[in-house]
Amino acid sequence: MTTTEAYGARAQEYADLLGTIEAMAPQDRLCIESWALAVEGPILDAGCGPGHWTAHLAALGHEARGIDPVPEFVEIARRSHPGVGYDVGSFAELTGGSLRTAHAGSWGGVLAWYSLIHLEPGELPDVLAQLRAALRPAGSLLLGIFDGRRQESFAHAVAPAWLWPAETMAQLLEDAGFDVVSLERREDPGARPHAALIAERR
Ligand SMILES: C[S@@+](CC[C@H](N)C(=O)[O-])C[C@H]1O[C@@H](n2cnc3c(N)ncnc32)[C@H](O)[C@@H]1O
């Protein structure tokens, strides 16, 4: 089963458990809200799942749109947040194909909150290049990832995922043409270590 199929089969369950802003850690809200305040221009929530972060950013007054490759998620997002725009699509389609919107190449910010975690490490350079190409010059990318001592896969509840040493991810971002401007780590009781990286298109 692919990652998309695995999420599709459990989309409503995921949305019921994790698809509201109230279910999110206050520190994550602060991180995403303060990042968005500094972004100039429209924000793309790439791998938006049930769309709660997109809708939250829109409610705060940002121009925000979500994409996700799982049609079931996009349907839930559209139903739950009728005033917000969502499209079915993956990172690979960001700068071409059906997702080539008026904003392709000119997003002020891209949020990839835990949406890179299921990619094989070898896929990251191409995907980061896509994310970079989706951004305007000096546009900002915010990544949320599971932080690990080593790069290793683990049995995530929905589909296999990867732990990334945050420094390794930072180096990949630099190699892909970003300047990493912030790297924060956090360990919450009972949760896997978390890291958030902000990187600007060089
Ligand atoms: C752990 S969920 C995170 C969802 C949402 N960002 C959140 O914070 O709740 C991972 C998301 O990444 C999406 N995803 C997986 N592979 C993707 C790809 N190649 N392109 C875009 N999104 C992808 C999944 O469909 C899923 O919605």
PDB file of C-alpha atoms and ligand atoms in Angstrom:
ATOM      1  CA  MET A   1       0.000   0.000   0.000  1.00  0.00           C
ATOM      2  CA  THR A   2       1.374   3.453  -0.875  1.00  0.00           C
ATOM      3  CA  THR A   3       1.527   6.315   1.642  1.00  0.00           C
ATOM      4  CA  THR A   4      -1.326   8.020  -0.222  1.00  0.00           C
ATOM      5  CA  GLU A   5      -3.484   4.877  -0.059  1.00  0.00           C
ATOM      6  CA  ALA A   6      -2.656   4.377   3.631  1.00  0.00           C
ATOM      7  CA  TYR A   7      -3.722   7.955   4.477  1.00  0.00           C
ATOM      8  CA  GLY A   8      -6.779   7.637   2.232  1.00  0.00           C
ATOM      9  CA  ALA A   9      -7.957   4.579   4.153  1.00  0.00           C
ATOM     10  CA  ARG A  10      -7.629   6.416   7.485  1.00  0.00           C
ATOM     11  CA  ALA A  11      -8.305  10.016   6.489  1.00  0.00           C
ATOM     12  CA  GLN A  12     -11.456  10.481   8.582  1.00  0.00           C
ATOM     13  CA  GLU A  13      -9.839   8.807  11.599  1.00  0.00           C
ATOM     14  CA  TYR A  14      -6.805  11.111  11.264  1.00  0.00           C
ATOM     15  CA  ALA A  15      -9.045  14.165  10.861  1.00  0.00           C
ATOM     16  CA  ASP A  16     -11.118  13.246  13.928  1.00  0.00           C
ATOM     17  CA  LEU A  17      -7.974  12.859  16.034  1.00  0.00           C
ATOM     18  CA  LEU A  18      -5.615  15.520  14.652  1.00  0.00           C
ATOM     19  CA  GLY A  19      -7.594  17.640  12.214  1.00  0.00           C
ATOM     20  CA  THR A  20      -8.412  20.654  14.382  1.00  0.00           C
ATOM     21  CA  ILE A  21      -6.298  23.545  15.529  1.00  0.00           C
ATOM     22  CA  GLU A  22      -7.354  22.874  19.124  1.00  0.00           C
ATOM     23  CA  ALA A  23      -5.665  19.460  18.977  1.00  0.00           C
ATOM     24  CA  MET A  24      -2.314  21.017  18.039  1.00  0.00           C
ATOM     25  CA  ALA A  25       0.468  21.746  20.537  1.00  0.00           C
ATOM     26  CA  PRO A  26       0.415  25.431  21.579  1.00  0.00           C
ATOM     27  CA  GLN A  27       4.160  25.636  20.805  1.00  0.00           C
ATOM     28  CA  ASP A  28       3.469  24.492  17.224  1.00  0.00           C
ATOM     29  CA  ARG A  29       0.770  27.140  16.864  1.00  0.00           C
ATOM     30  CA  LEU A  30       3.170  29.787  18.056  1.00  0.00           C
ATOM     31  CA  CYS A  31       5.899  28.556  15.712  1.00  0.00           C
ATOM     32  CA  ILE A  32       3.640  28.511  12.629  1.00  0.00           C
ATOM     33  CA  GLU A  33       1.822  31.738  13.483  1.00  0.00           C
ATOM     34  CA  SER A  34       5.013  33.727  14.066  1.00  0.00           C
ATOM     35  CA  TRP A  35       6.634  32.316  10.920  1.00  0.00           C
ATOM     36  CA  ALA A  36       3.543  33.259   8.872  1.00  0.00           C
ATOM     37  CA  LEU A  37       3.559  36.810  10.261  1.00  0.00           C
ATOM     38  CA  ALA A  38       7.023  37.321   8.771  1.00  0.00           C
ATOM     39  CA  VAL A  39       6.055  35.858   5.362  1.00  0.00           C
ATOM     40  CA  GLU A  40       5.355  38.313   2.571  1.00  0.00           C
ATOM     41  CA  GLY A  41       2.811  37.031   0.085  1.00  0.00           C
ATOM     42  CA  PRO A  42       0.588  33.965  -0.217  1.00  0.00           C
ATOM     43  CA  ILE A  43       1.256  30.797   1.759  1.00  0.00           C
ATOM     44  CA  LEU A  44       1.018  27.246   0.461  1.00  0.00           C
ATOM     45  CA  ASP A  45       0.338  24.466   2.970  1.00  0.00           C
ATOM     46  CA  ALA A  46       2.046  21.583   1.141  1.00  0.00           C
ATOM     47  CA  GLY A  47       0.849  18.204   2.396  1.00  0.00           C
ATOM     48  CA  CYS A  48      -1.995  19.856   4.294  1.00  0.00           C
ATOM     49  CA  GLY A  49      -3.790  16.667   5.373  1.00  0.00           C
ATOM     50  CA  PRO A  50      -7.271  17.608   6.658  1.00  0.00           C
ATOM     51  CA  GLY A  51      -6.443  21.289   6.147  1.00  0.00           C
ATOM     52  CA  HIS A  52      -6.560  22.684   9.680  1.00  0.00           C
ATOM     53  CA  TRP A  53      -3.284  24.647   9.425  1.00  0.00           C
ATOM     54  CA  THR A  54      -4.334  26.141   6.075  1.00  0.00           C
ATOM     55  CA  ALA A  55      -7.676  27.222   7.546  1.00  0.00           C
ATOM     56  CA  HIS A  56      -5.994  28.604  10.656  1.00  0.00           C
ATOM     57  CA  LEU A  57      -3.626  30.722   8.568  1.00  0.00           C
ATOM     58  CA  ALA A  58      -6.548  31.936   6.453  1.00  0.00           C
ATOM     59  CA  ALA A  59      -8.503  32.820   9.609  1.00  0.00           C
ATOM     60  CA  LEU A  60      -5.522  34.882  10.770  1.00  0.00           C
ATOM     61  CA  GLY A  61      -5.774  36.920   7.570  1.00  0.00           C
ATOM     62  CA  HIS A  62      -3.126  35.236   5.406  1.00  0.00           C
ATOM     63  CA  GLU A  63      -3.798  34.268   1.816  1.00  0.00           C
ATOM     64  CA  ALA A  64      -3.409  30.497   2.216  1.00  0.00           C
ATOM     65  CA  ARG A  65      -4.094  27.438   0.082  1.00  0.00           C
ATOM     66  CA  GLY A  66      -3.569  23.732   0.782  1.00  0.00           C
ATOM     67  CA  ILE A  67      -2.533  20.806  -1.368  1.00  0.00           C
ATOM     68  CA  ASP A  68      -2.430  17.127  -0.549  1.00  0.00           C
ATOM     69  CA  PRO A  69      -2.147  14.005  -2.708  1.00  0.00           C
ATOM     70  CA  VAL A  70      -4.877  12.215  -0.717  1.00  0.00           C
ATOM     71  CA  PRO A  71      -8.295  12.999  -2.285  1.00  0.00           C
ATOM     72  CA  GLU A  72     -10.081  11.962   0.923  1.00  0.00           C
ATOM     73  CA  PHE A  73      -8.137  14.617   2.883  1.00  0.00           C
ATOM     74  CA  VAL A  74      -8.924  17.298   0.314  1.00  0.00           C
ATOM     75  CA  GLU A  75     -12.621  16.386   0.460  1.00  0.00           C
ATOM     76  CA  ILE A  76     -12.600  16.622   4.270  1.00  0.00           C
ATOM     77  CA  ALA A  77     -10.691  19.934   4.145  1.00  0.00           C
ATOM     78  CA  ARG A  78     -13.113  21.461   1.635  1.00  0.00           C
ATOM     79  CA  ARG A  79     -16.126  20.293   3.663  1.00  0.00           C
ATOM     80  CA  SER A  80     -14.704  21.506   6.998  1.00  0.00           C
ATOM     81  CA  HIS A  81     -13.380  24.842   5.696  1.00  0.00           C
ATOM     82  CA  PRO A  82     -15.593  25.920   2.791  1.00  0.00           C
ATOM     83  CA  GLY A  83     -14.033  29.371   2.409  1.00  0.00           C
ATOM     84  CA  VAL A  84     -10.491  28.044   1.911  1.00  0.00           C
ATOM     85  CA  GLY A  85      -8.942  26.645  -1.288  1.00  0.00           C
ATOM     86  CA  TYR A  86      -7.548  23.094  -1.433  1.00  0.00           C
ATOM     87  CA  ASP A  87      -6.222  21.069  -4.360  1.00  0.00           C
ATOM     88  CA  VAL A  88      -5.304  17.421  -4.821  1.00  0.00           C
ATOM     89  CA  GLY A  89      -1.619  17.192  -5.655  1.00  0.00           C
ATOM     90  CA  SER A  90       1.853  16.292  -4.475  1.00  0.00           C
ATOM     91  CA  PHE A  91       5.188  18.105  -4.186  1.00  0.00           C
ATOM     92  CA  ALA A  92       6.199  16.756  -7.600  1.00  0.00           C
ATOM     93  CA  GLU A  93       3.331  18.659  -9.221  1.00  0.00           C
ATOM     94  CA  LEU A  94       3.989  22.017  -7.586  1.00  0.00           C
ATOM     95  CA  THR A  95       5.746  23.696 -10.453  1.00  0.00           C
ATOM     96  CA  GLY A  96       4.072  21.926 -13.330  1.00  0.00           C
ATOM     97  CA  GLY A  97       1.052  19.931 -14.350  1.00  0.00           C
ATOM     98  CA  SER A  98      -2.389  20.505 -12.908  1.00  0.00           C
ATOM     99  CA  LEU A  99      -1.132  22.413  -9.868  1.00  0.00           C
ATOM    100  CA  ARG A 100       0.506  25.156 -11.861  1.00  0.00           C
ATOM    101  CA  THR A 101      -1.555  27.991 -10.407  1.00  0.00           C
ATOM    102  CA  ALA A 102      -1.093  31.728 -10.626  1.00  0.00           C
ATOM    103  CA  HIS A 103       1.190  31.476  -7.597  1.00  0.00           C
ATOM    104  CA  ALA A 104       3.605  28.814  -8.868  1.00  0.00           C
ATOM    105  CA  GLY A 105       7.066  30.317  -8.453  1.00  0.00           C
ATOM    106  CA  SER A 106       5.692  33.179  -6.412  1.00  0.00           C
ATOM    107  CA  TRP A 107       4.524  31.731  -3.108  1.00  0.00           C
ATOM    108  CA  GLY A 108       5.815  33.899  -0.274  1.00  0.00           C
ATOM    109  CA  GLY A 109       5.852  30.948   2.084  1.00  0.00           C
ATOM    110  CA  VAL A 110       5.544  27.172   1.959  1.00  0.00           C
ATOM    111  CA  LEU A 111       4.585  25.228   5.059  1.00  0.00           C
ATOM    112  CA  ALA A 112       5.587  21.551   4.944  1.00  0.00           C
ATOM    113  CA  TRP A 113       4.477  20.488   8.386  1.00  0.00           C
ATOM    114  CA  TYR A 114       5.324  16.827   8.851  1.00  0.00           C
ATOM    115  CA  SER A 115       4.618  16.221   5.176  1.00  0.00           C
ATOM    116  CA  LEU A 116       8.197  15.298   4.162  1.00  0.00           C
ATOM    117  CA  ILE A 117       8.445  12.590   6.799  1.00  0.00           C
ATOM    118  CA  HIS A 118       7.270   9.726   4.582  1.00  0.00           C
ATOM    119  CA  LEU A 119       9.676  10.428   1.717  1.00  0.00           C
ATOM    120  CA  GLU A 120      12.669   8.169   1.179  1.00  0.00           C
ATOM    121  CA  PRO A 121      15.863  10.159   1.921  1.00  0.00           C
ATOM    122  CA  GLY A 122      16.938   9.846  -1.727  1.00  0.00           C
ATOM    123  CA  GLU A 123      13.782  11.689  -2.787  1.00  0.00           C
ATOM    124  CA  LEU A 124      14.523  14.757  -0.652  1.00  0.00           C
ATOM    125  CA  PRO A 125      16.897  16.681  -2.987  1.00  0.00           C
ATOM    126  CA  ASP A 126      14.377  16.702  -5.850  1.00  0.00           C
ATOM    127  CA  VAL A 127      11.468  17.561  -3.562  1.00  0.00           C
ATOM    128  CA  LEU A 128      13.376  20.410  -1.899  1.00  0.00           C
ATOM    129  CA  ALA A 129      14.218  21.694  -5.382  1.00  0.00           C
ATOM    130  CA  GLN A 130      10.474  21.648  -6.194  1.00  0.00           C
ATOM    131  CA  LEU A 131       9.667  23.524  -3.011  1.00  0.00           C
ATOM    132  CA  ARG A 132      12.375  26.064  -3.773  1.00  0.00           C
ATOM    133  CA  ALA A 133      11.046  26.555  -7.297  1.00  0.00           C
ATOM    134  CA  ALA A 134       7.543  27.109  -5.907  1.00  0.00           C
ATOM    135  CA  LEU A 135       8.797  30.027  -3.795  1.00  0.00           C
ATOM    136  CA  ARG A 136       9.538  33.575  -4.881  1.00  0.00           C
ATOM    137  CA  PRO A 137      13.136  34.758  -4.325  1.00  0.00           C
ATOM    138  CA  ALA A 138      13.714  35.134  -0.556  1.00  0.00           C
ATOM    139  CA  GLY A 139      10.476  33.197   0.035  1.00  0.00           C
ATOM    140  CA  SER A 140      10.361  31.168   3.228  1.00  0.00           C
ATOM    141  CA  LEU A 141       9.957  27.452   3.879  1.00  0.00           C
ATOM    142  CA  LEU A 142       8.919  26.086   7.283  1.00  0.00           C
ATOM    143  CA  LEU A 143       9.495  22.374   7.865  1.00  0.00           C
ATOM    144  CA  GLY A 144       8.260  20.306  10.796  1.00  0.00           C
ATOM    145  CA  ILE A 145      10.029  16.938  11.155  1.00  0.00           C
ATOM    146  CA  PHE A 146      10.757  14.193  13.642  1.00  0.00           C
ATOM    147  CA  ASP A 147      14.242  14.814  14.982  1.00  0.00           C
ATOM    148  CA  GLY A 148      16.500  11.795  15.409  1.00  0.00           C
ATOM    149  CA  ARG A 149      20.077  11.035  16.378  1.00  0.00           C
ATOM    150  CA  ARG A 150      20.375   9.019  13.180  1.00  0.00           C
ATOM    151  CA  GLN A 151      18.529   9.030   9.904  1.00  0.00           C
ATOM    152  CA  GLU A 152      16.306   5.977  10.297  1.00  0.00           C
ATOM    153  CA  SER A 153      12.879   4.763   9.348  1.00  0.00           C
ATOM    154  CA  PHE A 154      10.245   3.837  11.874  1.00  0.00           C
ATOM    155  CA  ALA A 155       6.732   2.428  11.904  1.00  0.00           C
ATOM    156  CA  HIS A 156       4.628   5.596  11.964  1.00  0.00           C
ATOM    157  CA  ALA A 157       0.952   4.908  12.816  1.00  0.00           C
ATOM    158  CA  VAL A 158      -0.190   5.398   9.200  1.00  0.00           C
ATOM    159  CA  ALA A 159       2.783   4.666   6.905  1.00  0.00           C
ATOM    160  CA  PRO A 160       6.544   4.154   7.297  1.00  0.00           C
ATOM    161  CA  ALA A 161       8.307   7.432   8.076  1.00  0.00           C
ATOM    162  CA  TRP A 162      11.790   8.783   8.777  1.00  0.00           C
ATOM    163  CA  LEU A 163      13.590  10.381  11.668  1.00  0.00           C
ATOM    164  CA  TRP A 164      16.059  13.051  10.535  1.00  0.00           C
ATOM    165  CA  PRO A 165      18.907  14.610  12.473  1.00  0.00           C
ATOM    166  CA  ALA A 166      17.890  18.261  12.133  1.00  0.00           C
ATOM    167  CA  GLU A 167      21.446  19.220  11.080  1.00  0.00           C
ATOM    168  CA  THR A 168      21.298  16.725   8.199  1.00  0.00           C
ATOM    169  CA  MET A 169      18.034  18.253   7.017  1.00  0.00           C
ATOM    170  CA  ALA A 170      19.584  21.720   7.369  1.00  0.00           C
ATOM    171  CA  GLN A 171      22.512  20.658   5.178  1.00  0.00           C
ATOM    172  CA  LEU A 172      20.146  19.264   2.536  1.00  0.00           C
ATOM    173  CA  LEU A 173      18.297  22.580   2.545  1.00  0.00           C
ATOM    174  CA  GLU A 174      21.547  24.501   2.090  1.00  0.00           C
ATOM    175  CA  ASP A 175      22.535  22.143  -0.745  1.00  0.00           C
ATOM    176  CA  ALA A 176      19.149  22.746  -2.394  1.00  0.00           C
ATOM    177  CA  GLY A 177      19.682  26.518  -2.488  1.00  0.00           C
ATOM    178  CA  PHE A 178      18.159  27.639   0.791  1.00  0.00           C
ATOM    179  CA  ASP A 179      19.676  29.594   3.683  1.00  0.00           C
ATOM    180  CA  VAL A 180      18.617  28.023   6.967  1.00  0.00           C
ATOM    181  CA  VAL A 181      17.696  30.902   9.272  1.00  0.00           C
ATOM    182  CA  SER A 182      16.243  29.009  12.224  1.00  0.00           C
ATOM    183  CA  LEU A 183      16.449  25.502  13.698  1.00  0.00           C
ATOM    184  CA  GLU A 184      14.457  24.672  16.822  1.00  0.00           C
ATOM    185  CA  ARG A 185      14.193  21.389  18.649  1.00  0.00           C
ATOM    186  CA  ARG A 186      11.665  20.275  21.237  1.00  0.00           C
ATOM    187  CA  GLU A 187      10.961  17.169  23.271  1.00  0.00           C
ATOM    188  CA  ASP A 188       7.448  16.857  24.664  1.00  0.00           C
ATOM    189  CA  PRO A 189       6.658  14.097  27.164  1.00  0.00           C
ATOM    190  CA  GLY A 190       5.370  10.975  25.410  1.00  0.00           C
ATOM    191  CA  ALA A 191       6.135  12.305  21.924  1.00  0.00           C
ATOM    192  CA  ARG A 192       8.983  11.775  19.469  1.00  0.00           C
ATOM    193  CA  PRO A 193      11.518  14.625  19.403  1.00  0.00           C
ATOM    194  CA  HIS A 194      10.464  17.417  17.073  1.00  0.00           C
ATOM    195  CA  ALA A 195      12.408  19.923  15.005  1.00  0.00           C
ATOM    196  CA  ALA A 196      11.271  22.978  13.067  1.00  0.00           C
ATOM    197  CA  LEU A 197      13.478  24.561  10.406  1.00  0.00           C
ATOM    198  CA  ILE A 198      12.943  27.849   8.611  1.00  0.00           C
ATOM    199  CA  ALA A 199      14.839  28.294   5.357  1.00  0.00           C
ATOM    200  CA  GLU A 200      14.809  31.125   2.846  1.00  0.00           C
ATOM    201  CA  ARG A 201      15.184  30.711  -0.888  1.00  0.00           C
ATOM    202  CA  ARG A 202      18.704  31.935  -1.681  1.00  0.00           C
TER     203      ARG A 202
HETATM  204  C1  LIG B   1       1.657  13.423   9.088  1.00  0.00           C
HETATM  205  S1  LIG B   1       0.592  14.035   7.836  1.00  0.00           S
HETATM  206  C2  LIG B   1       0.692  15.777   8.133  1.00  0.00           C
HETATM  207  C3  LIG B   1      -0.529  16.496   7.632  1.00  0.00           C
HETATM  208  C4  LIG B   1      -0.614  17.977   8.050  1.00  0.00           C
HETATM  209  N1  LIG B   1       0.483  18.743   7.499  1.00  0.00           N
HETATM  210  C5  LIG B   1      -0.633  18.081   9.553  1.00  0.00           C
HETATM  211  O1  LIG B   1       0.237  18.763  10.121  1.00  0.00           O
HETATM  212  O2  LIG B   1      -1.533  17.483  10.161  1.00  0.00           O
HETATM  213  C6  LIG B   1       1.575  13.813   6.376  1.00  0.00           C
HETATM  214  C7  LIG B   1       0.912  14.425   5.145  1.00  0.00           C
HETATM  215  O3  LIG B   1       1.859  14.456   4.079  1.00  0.00           O
HETATM  216  C8  LIG B   1       1.163  14.190   2.889  1.00  0.00           C
HETATM  217  N2  LIG B   1       2.109  13.729   1.874  1.00  0.00           N
HETATM  218  C9  LIG B   1       2.732  12.532   1.798  1.00  0.00           C
HETATM  219  N3  LIG B   1       3.461  12.452   0.677  1.00  0.00           N
HETATM  220  C10 LIG B   1       3.316  13.651   0.043  1.00  0.00           C
HETATM  221  C11 LIG B   1       3.801  14.185  -1.206  1.00  0.00           C
HETATM  222  N4  LIG B   1       4.611  13.464  -1.999  1.00  0.00           N
HETATM  223  N5  LIG B   1       3.424  15.432  -1.564  1.00  0.00           N
HETATM  224  C12 LIG B   1       2.626  16.163  -0.751  1.00  0.00           C
HETATM  225  N6  LIG B   1       2.116  15.711   0.429  1.00  0.00           N
HETATM  226  C13 LIG B   1       2.464  14.462   0.808  1.00  0.00           C
HETATM  227  C14 LIG B   1       0.164  13.108   3.304  1.00  0.00           C
HETATM  228  O4  LIG B   1      -0.859  12.937   2.373  1.00  0.00           O
HETATM  229  C15 LIG B   1      -0.296  13.650   4.648  1.00  0.00           C
HETATM  230  O5  LIG B   1      -1.396  14.503   4.511  1.00  0.00           O
END
